[in-house]
Amino acid sequence: MTRYVVISTPDQKHYVILDRELWGYCTLPDTSHPVSPNLLPLEWKHRGGAEAWLNMCYRMWENGEALAPKGWKPFRPEISPWEKH
């Protein structure tokens, strides 16, 4: 199972990235309040925007450009179903 998944919000107005390990939506800190930053939800109007963001995170984690969270790797089959045995 993949730790992160793109889903729609309960009101179906936005798309978010759900962290299944922490069971919450992905957020970023609001750095305009450095003493007590709030967490700003990451929301997109279209599924493609959320998927693009998550794919960017995957690339950065894979390349070591950012600290990768535990269990972040999406499931990838070792052998393609179209590959001949």
Short mmCIF file of C-alpha atoms in Angstrom, two decimals, residues 6 9 11 17-18 20 25 28 32-33 35 38-39 41 48 53-54 56-58 61 63 69-70 77 84-85:
data_model
loop_
_atom_site.label_atom_id
_atom_site.label_comp_id
_atom_site.label_asym_id
_atom_site.label_seq_id
_atom_site.Cartn_x
_atom_site.Cartn_y
_atom_site.Cartn_z
CA VAL A 6 -4.64 11.88 -3.72
CA THR A 9 -12.12 16.63 0.31
CA ASP A 11 -17.21 18.51 0.22
CA ILE A 17 -2.86 14.42 -0.43
CA LEU A 18 -3.72 12.04 2.40
CA ARG A 20 -2.18 7.18 5.48
CA TYR A 25 -3.79 15.78 4.92
CA LEU A 28 3.16 23.14 4.90
CA SER A 32 4.98 34.24 8.08
CA HIS A 33 4.46 33.39 11.79
CA VAL A 35 7.11 31.90 16.55
CA ASN A 38 0.10 27.41 11.52
CA LEU A 39 -0.11 24.48 9.16
CA PRO A 41 -3.36 22.65 3.94
CA GLY A 48 -3.86 16.64 -11.77
CA TRP A 53 2.84 17.90 -6.55
CA LEU A 54 3.07 14.37 -5.15
CA MET A 56 7.49 16.16 -7.59
CA CYS A 57 7.89 15.05 -3.96
CA TYR A 58 8.62 11.49 -5.09
CA TRP A 61 12.91 12.12 -2.23
CA ASN A 63 17.13 12.02 -5.73
CA PRO A 69 9.56 10.26 5.12
CA LYS A 70 9.47 6.62 6.20
CA PRO A 77 5.92 -4.17 -9.46
CA LYS A 84 8.06 -11.99 -21.27
CA HIS A 85 9.35 -14.53 -18.77
#
